[in-house]
Coordinates of C-alpha atoms and ligand atoms in Angstrom, one line a residue:
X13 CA 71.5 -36.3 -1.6
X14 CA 72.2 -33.6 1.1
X15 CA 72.9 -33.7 4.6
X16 CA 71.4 -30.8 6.2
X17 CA 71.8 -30.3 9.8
X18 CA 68.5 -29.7 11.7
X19 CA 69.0 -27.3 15.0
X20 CA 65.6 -26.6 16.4
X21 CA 67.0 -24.5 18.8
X22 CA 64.4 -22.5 21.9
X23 CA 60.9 -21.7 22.3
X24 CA 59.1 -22.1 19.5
X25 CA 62.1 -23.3 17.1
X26 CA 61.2 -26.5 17.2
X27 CA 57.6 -26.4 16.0
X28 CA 58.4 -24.1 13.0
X29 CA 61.3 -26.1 12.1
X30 CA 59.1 -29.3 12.5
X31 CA 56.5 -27.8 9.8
X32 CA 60.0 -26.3 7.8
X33 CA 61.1 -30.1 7.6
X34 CA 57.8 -31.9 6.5
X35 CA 57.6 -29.0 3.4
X36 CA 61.4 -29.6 3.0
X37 CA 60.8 -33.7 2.6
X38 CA 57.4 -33.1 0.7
X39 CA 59.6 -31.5 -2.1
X40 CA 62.2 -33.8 -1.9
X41 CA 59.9 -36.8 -3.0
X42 CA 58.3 -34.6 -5.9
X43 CA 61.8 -33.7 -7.2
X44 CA 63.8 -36.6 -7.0
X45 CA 66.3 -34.9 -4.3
X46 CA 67.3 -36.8 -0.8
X47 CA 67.5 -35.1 2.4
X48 CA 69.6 -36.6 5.2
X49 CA 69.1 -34.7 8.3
X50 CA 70.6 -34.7 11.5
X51 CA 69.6 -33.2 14.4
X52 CA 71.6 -31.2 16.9
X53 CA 69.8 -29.9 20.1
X54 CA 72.3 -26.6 20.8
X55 CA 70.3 -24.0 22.5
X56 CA 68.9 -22.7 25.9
X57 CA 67.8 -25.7 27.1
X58 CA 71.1 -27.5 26.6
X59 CA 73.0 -24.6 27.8
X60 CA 71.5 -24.4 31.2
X61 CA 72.2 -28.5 31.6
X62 CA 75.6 -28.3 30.4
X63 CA 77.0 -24.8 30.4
X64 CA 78.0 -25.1 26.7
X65 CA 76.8 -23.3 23.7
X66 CA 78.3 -24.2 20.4
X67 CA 81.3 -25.9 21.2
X68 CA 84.3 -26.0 18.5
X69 CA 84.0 -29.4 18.1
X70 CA 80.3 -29.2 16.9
X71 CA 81.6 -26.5 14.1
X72 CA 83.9 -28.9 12.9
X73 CA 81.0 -31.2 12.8
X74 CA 78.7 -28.3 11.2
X75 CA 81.7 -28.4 8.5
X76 CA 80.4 -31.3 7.2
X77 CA 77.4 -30.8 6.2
X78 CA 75.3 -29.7 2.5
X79 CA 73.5 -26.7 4.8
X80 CA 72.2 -26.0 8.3
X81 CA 68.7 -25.2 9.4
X82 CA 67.8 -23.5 12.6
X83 CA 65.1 -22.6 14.5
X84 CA 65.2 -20.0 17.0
X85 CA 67.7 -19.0 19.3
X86 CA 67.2 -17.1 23.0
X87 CA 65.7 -18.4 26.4
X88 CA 63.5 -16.4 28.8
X89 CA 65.9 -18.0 32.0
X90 CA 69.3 -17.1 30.0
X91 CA 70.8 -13.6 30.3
X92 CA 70.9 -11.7 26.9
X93 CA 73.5 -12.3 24.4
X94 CA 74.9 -15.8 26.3
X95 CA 73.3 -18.1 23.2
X96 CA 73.1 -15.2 20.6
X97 CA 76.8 -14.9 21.1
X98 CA 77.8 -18.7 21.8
X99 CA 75.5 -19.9 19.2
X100 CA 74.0 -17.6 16.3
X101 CA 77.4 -15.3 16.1
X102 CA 79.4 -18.3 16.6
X103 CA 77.9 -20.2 13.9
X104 CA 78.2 -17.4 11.4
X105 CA 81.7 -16.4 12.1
X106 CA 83.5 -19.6 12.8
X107 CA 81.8 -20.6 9.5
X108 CA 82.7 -17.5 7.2
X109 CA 78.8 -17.0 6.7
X110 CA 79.8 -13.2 5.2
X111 CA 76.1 -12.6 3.7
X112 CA 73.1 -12.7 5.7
X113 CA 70.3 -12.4 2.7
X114 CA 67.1 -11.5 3.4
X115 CA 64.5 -10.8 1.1
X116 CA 61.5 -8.1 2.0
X117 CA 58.9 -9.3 -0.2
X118 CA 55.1 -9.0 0.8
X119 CA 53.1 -12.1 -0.4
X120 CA 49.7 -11.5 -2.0
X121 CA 47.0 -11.9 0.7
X122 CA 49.3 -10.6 3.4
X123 CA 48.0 -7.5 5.6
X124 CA 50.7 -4.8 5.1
X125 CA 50.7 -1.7 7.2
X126 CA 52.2 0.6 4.8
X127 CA 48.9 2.8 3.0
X128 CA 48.5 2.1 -0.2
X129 CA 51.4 -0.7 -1.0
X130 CA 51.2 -4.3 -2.2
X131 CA 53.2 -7.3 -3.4
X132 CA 54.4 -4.5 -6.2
X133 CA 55.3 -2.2 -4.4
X134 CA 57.3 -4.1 -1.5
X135 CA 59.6 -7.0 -3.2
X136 CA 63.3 -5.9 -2.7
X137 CA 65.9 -7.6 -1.3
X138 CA 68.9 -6.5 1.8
X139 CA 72.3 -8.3 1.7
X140 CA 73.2 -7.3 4.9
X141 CA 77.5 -8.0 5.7
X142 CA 77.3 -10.5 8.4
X143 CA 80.8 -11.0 9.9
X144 CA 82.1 -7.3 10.7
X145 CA 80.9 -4.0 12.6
X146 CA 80.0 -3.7 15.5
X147 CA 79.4 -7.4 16.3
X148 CA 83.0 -8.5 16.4
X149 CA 83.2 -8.1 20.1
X150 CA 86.2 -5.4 19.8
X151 CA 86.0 -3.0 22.5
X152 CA 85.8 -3.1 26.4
X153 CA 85.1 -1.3 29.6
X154 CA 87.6 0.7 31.7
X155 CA 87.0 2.1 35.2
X156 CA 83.6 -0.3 35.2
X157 CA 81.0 0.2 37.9
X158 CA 82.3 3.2 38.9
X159 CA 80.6 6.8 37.9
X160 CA 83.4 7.1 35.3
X161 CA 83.0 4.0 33.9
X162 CA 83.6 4.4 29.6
X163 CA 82.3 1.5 27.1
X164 CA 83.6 1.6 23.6
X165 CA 82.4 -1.2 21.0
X166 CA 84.1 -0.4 17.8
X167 CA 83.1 -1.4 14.5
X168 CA 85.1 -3.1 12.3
X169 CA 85.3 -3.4 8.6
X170 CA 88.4 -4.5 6.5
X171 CA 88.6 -4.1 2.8
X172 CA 88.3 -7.7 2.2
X173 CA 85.5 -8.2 3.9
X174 CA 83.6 -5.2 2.4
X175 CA 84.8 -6.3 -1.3
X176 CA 83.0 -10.0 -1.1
X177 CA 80.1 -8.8 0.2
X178 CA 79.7 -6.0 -2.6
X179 CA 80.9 -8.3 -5.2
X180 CA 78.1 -10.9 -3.7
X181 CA 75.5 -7.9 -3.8
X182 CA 76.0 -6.6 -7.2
X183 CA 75.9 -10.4 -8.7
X184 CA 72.9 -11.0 -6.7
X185 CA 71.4 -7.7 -8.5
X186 CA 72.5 -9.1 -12.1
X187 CA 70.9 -12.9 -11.5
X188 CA 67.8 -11.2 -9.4
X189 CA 67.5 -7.8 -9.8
X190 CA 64.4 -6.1 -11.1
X191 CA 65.3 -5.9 -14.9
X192 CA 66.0 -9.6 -14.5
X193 CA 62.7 -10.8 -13.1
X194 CA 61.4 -8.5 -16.0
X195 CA 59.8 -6.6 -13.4
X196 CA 61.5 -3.6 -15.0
X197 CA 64.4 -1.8 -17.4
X198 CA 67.4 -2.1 -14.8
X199 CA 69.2 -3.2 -11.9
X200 CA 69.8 -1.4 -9.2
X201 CA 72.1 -1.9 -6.1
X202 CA 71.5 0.8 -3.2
X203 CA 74.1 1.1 -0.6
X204 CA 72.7 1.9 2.8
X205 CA 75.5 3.9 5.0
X206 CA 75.9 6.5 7.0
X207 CA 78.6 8.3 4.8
X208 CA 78.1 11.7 7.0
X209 CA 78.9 10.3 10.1
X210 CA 80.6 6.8 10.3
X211 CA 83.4 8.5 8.1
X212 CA 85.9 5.9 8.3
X213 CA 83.9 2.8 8.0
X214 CA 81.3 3.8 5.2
X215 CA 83.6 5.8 3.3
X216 CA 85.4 2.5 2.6
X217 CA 82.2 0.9 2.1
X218 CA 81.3 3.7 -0.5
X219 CA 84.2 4.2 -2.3
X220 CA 84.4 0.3 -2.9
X221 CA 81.3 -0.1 -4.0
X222 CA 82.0 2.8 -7.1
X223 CA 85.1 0.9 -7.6
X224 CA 84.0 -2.3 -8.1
X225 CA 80.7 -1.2 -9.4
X226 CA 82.7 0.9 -12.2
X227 CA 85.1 -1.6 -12.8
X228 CA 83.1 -5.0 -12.9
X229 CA 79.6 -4.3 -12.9
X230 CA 78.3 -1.3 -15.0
X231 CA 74.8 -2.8 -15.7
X232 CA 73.7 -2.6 -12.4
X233 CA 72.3 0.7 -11.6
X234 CA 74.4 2.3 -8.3
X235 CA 72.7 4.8 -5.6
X236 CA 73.9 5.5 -1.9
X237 CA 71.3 6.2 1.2
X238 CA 72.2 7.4 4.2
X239 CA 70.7 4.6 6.8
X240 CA 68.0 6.9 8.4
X241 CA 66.7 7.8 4.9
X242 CA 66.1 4.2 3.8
X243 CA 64.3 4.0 7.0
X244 CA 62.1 6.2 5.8
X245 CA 62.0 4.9 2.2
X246 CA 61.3 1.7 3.3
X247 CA 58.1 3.1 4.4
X248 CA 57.4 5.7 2.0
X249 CA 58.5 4.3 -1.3
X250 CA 59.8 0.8 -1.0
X251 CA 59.2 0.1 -5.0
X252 CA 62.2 2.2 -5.0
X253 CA 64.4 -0.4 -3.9
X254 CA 65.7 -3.6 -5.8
X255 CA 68.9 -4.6 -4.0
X256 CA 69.8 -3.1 -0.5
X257 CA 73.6 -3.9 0.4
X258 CA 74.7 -2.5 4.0
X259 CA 76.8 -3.1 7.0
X260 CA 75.8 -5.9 9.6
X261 CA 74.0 -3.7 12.4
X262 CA 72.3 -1.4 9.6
X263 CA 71.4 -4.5 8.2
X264 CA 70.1 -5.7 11.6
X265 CA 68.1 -2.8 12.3
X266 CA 66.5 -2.4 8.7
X267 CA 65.6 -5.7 8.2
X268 CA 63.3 -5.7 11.2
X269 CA 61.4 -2.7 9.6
X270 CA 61.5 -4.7 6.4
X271 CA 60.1 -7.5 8.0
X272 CA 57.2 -5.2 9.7
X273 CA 56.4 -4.4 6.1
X274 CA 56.2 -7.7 4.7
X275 CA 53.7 -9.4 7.4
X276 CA 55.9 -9.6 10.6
X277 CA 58.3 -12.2 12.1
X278 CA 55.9 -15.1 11.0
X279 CA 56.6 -14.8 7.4
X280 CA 60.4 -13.0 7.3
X281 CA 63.3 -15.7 6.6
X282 CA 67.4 -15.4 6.0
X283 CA 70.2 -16.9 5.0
X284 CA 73.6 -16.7 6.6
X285 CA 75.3 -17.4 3.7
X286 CA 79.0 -18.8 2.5
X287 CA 79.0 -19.0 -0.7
X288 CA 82.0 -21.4 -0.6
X289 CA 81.3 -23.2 2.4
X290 CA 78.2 -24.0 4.8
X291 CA 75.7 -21.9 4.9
X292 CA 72.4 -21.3 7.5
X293 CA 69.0 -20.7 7.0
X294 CA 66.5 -19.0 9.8
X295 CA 63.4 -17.5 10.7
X296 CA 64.2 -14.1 11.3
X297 CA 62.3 -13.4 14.6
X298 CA 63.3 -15.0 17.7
X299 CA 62.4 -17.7 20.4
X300 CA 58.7 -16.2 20.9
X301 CA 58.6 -17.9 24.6
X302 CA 55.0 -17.0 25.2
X303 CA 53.5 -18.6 22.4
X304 CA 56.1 -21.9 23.0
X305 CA 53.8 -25.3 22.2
X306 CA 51.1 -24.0 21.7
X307 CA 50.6 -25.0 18.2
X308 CA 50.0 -21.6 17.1
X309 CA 53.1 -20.0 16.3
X310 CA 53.3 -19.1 12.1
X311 CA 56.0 -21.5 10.2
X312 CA 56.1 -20.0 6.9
X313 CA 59.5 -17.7 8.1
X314 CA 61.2 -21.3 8.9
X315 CA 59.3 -23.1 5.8
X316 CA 60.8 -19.7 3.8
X317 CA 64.0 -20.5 5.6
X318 CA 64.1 -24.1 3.9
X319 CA 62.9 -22.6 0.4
X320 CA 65.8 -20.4 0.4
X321 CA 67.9 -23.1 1.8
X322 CA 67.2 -25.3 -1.5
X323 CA 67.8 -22.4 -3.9
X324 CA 71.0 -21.9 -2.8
X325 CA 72.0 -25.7 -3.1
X326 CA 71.0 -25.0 -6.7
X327 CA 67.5 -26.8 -6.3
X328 CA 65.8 -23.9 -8.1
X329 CA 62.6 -25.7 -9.0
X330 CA 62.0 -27.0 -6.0
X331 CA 62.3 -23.5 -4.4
X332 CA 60.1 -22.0 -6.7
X333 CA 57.5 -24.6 -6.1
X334 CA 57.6 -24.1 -2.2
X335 CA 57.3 -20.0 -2.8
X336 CA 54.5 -20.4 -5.1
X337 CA 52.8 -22.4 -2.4
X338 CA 53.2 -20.2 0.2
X339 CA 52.3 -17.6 -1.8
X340 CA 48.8 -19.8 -2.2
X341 CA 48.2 -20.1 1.5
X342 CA 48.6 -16.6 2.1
X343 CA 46.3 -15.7 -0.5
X344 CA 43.9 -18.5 -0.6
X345 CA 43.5 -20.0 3.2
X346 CA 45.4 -17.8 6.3
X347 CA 43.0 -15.0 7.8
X348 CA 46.5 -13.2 9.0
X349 CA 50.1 -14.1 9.5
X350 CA 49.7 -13.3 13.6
X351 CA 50.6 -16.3 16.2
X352 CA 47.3 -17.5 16.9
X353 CA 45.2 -15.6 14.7
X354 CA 46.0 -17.7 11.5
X355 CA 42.6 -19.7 11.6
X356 CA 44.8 -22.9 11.5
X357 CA 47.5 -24.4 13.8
X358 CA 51.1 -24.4 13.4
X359 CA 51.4 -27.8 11.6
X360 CA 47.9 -27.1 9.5
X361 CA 49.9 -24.7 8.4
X362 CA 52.7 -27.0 7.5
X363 CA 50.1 -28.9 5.3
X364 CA 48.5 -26.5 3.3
X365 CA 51.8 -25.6 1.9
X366 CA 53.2 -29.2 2.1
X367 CA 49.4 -30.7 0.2
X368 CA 50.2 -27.5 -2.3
X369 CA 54.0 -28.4 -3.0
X370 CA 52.9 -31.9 -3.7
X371 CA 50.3 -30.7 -5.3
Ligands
LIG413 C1 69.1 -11.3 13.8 C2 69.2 -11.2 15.3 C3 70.6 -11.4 15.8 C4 71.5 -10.3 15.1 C5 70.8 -11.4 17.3 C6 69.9 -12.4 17.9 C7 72.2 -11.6 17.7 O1 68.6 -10.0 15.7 O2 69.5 -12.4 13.3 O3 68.8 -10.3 13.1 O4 71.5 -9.2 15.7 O5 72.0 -10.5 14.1
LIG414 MN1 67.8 -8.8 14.1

């Protein structure tokens, strides 16, 4: 049995995570798991009734539970960074979520816009730090609204913070890796830094990773990238890369372009993950106002979300089960991944993969 907390969130949250929790129940019954969700309505809507976000008294609560699974956060009528700040950064920090994981994989059937590149080709994955950097809120604004106003947001790493998430990456690349999938003779973990520029912050990142690579992991293949190069990797020659491991606002910013690569926002799904605590599970896109209940918004990114949720609470099988069946509808039934252009609704969508996982 696991409780899972269910936060739909804005805009079209709710209808993906709707479609994420009938696939979710569909395998529970086929593999002899129990889900007990609860439902938590923190978002835009809520915010602009109440004035409150995620209140500390709803972490505690979030404390509680197995896993969480959310939606979408972000409201056309609430000023940027109000609810990605009060409820998305809040949620990963006041829970310790260090890792965001988020896999670039490009399911067979899927239109990709990189020339000559399939399912072989792009299938790598980005552990992206997710509590440090520039996201911590550390800086400020002197002299502000004047002509010599100055903003300075710093980013912040400590060794501690950079050591779990390598030691996270580099046992992620041993269990998952390439070589381990037998999908070649190694693994390989690629830091992604800016080692030329950000000298402070990645030269601890880099000479960490040697350390600990040298000391604890010397089957797993190292190499270092600065971040504009894997940008252009990423396009160029993704089969290059097996495990990504970077900083939280590289790891923002190249997992977009990831996503692009894979099918778009309606297929791209993450983990915010503690691995000794509660961990989240999301659609990587956002809130996707214009296309709110309509029916055709594209829930494999939230019903991804849920597969990834059950592999890390150890349900293996039952994660495999969902992928596979994903991996059917892309190939066998959707025209394209694109909101309204799938050749089914939202929730038909939920039941081609929902009829296959119960197959
Ligand atoms: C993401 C989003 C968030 C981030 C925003 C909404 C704060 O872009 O999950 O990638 O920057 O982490
Ligand atoms: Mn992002």
């Amino acid at each position: 049995m696991y409780k899972i907390a269910v936060m739909p969130g804005d805009g079209t949250g709710p209808e993906v995570t709707a479609e994420a929790v009938k696939v979710l129940k569909t395998a529970a019954t086929k593999f002899g798991f129990q889900v007990d969700l609860t439902e938590f309505d923190f978002g835009g809507e809520r915010y602009k009734r109440t004035g409150e976000t995620l209140p500390d008294s709803a972490v505690e609560e979030l404390r509680k539970f197995d896993a969480i699974l959310l939606g979408a956060i972000g409201h056309p009528d609430v000023a940027p960074g109000i609810l990605e700040k009060g409820i998305l950064l809040k949620a990963r920090f006041a829970l310790d979520q260090y890792i965001n994981l988020r896999p670039v994989r490009l399911y067979p059937g899927v239109e990709c816009p990189l020339k000559n590149k399939g399912p072989n080709e792009i299938d790598y994955v980005v552990v992206r730090e997710n509590t440090g950097d520039a996201y911590t809120g550390t800086g400020g604004f002197t002299m502000k609204g004047t002509p010599h106003e100055v903003a300075v947001q710093t980013a912040v790493y400590s060794r501690h913070q950079v050591d779990r998430c390598l030691r996270y990456a580099f046992e992620y690349a041993r269990k998952h890796g390439k070589k381990a999938r037998g999908k070649g003779d190694k693994n390989t973990l690629a830091l992604c830094g800016k080692t030329n520029v950000l000298t402070y912050i990645y030269d601890l990142w880099e000479r960490a990773f040697h350390e600990i690579g040298k000391a604890e992991y010397p089957d797993i293949t190292r190499e270092y990238y600065h971040v504009d190069a894997t940008c252009m990797w990423m396009v160029k020659n993704p089969e290059w890369f097996d495990v990504i491991v970077t900083g939280n606002l590289f790891g923002d910013i190249i997992t977009d372009l990831g996503a692009i690569t894979q099918g778009g926002m309606g297929i791209a799904a993450g983990g915010n993950i503690n691995p000794e605590g509660v961990s989240m599970f999301e659609p990587i896109g956002g809130s996707a106002p214009k296309y709110t209940g309509k029916g055709v918004i594209n829930p494999l990114a939230a019903i991804c979300s849920a597969q990834m949720m059950l592999a890390t609470l150890g349900q293996e099988k039952a994660a495999d089960t969902i992928e596979k069946a994903v991996m059917y509808v892309t190939a066998n039934k959707l025209k394209s991944l694109a909101a309204g252009k799938m050749g089914y609704s939202t929730s038909q969508v939920g039941d081609l993969v929902a009829e296959k996982v119960a197959g």
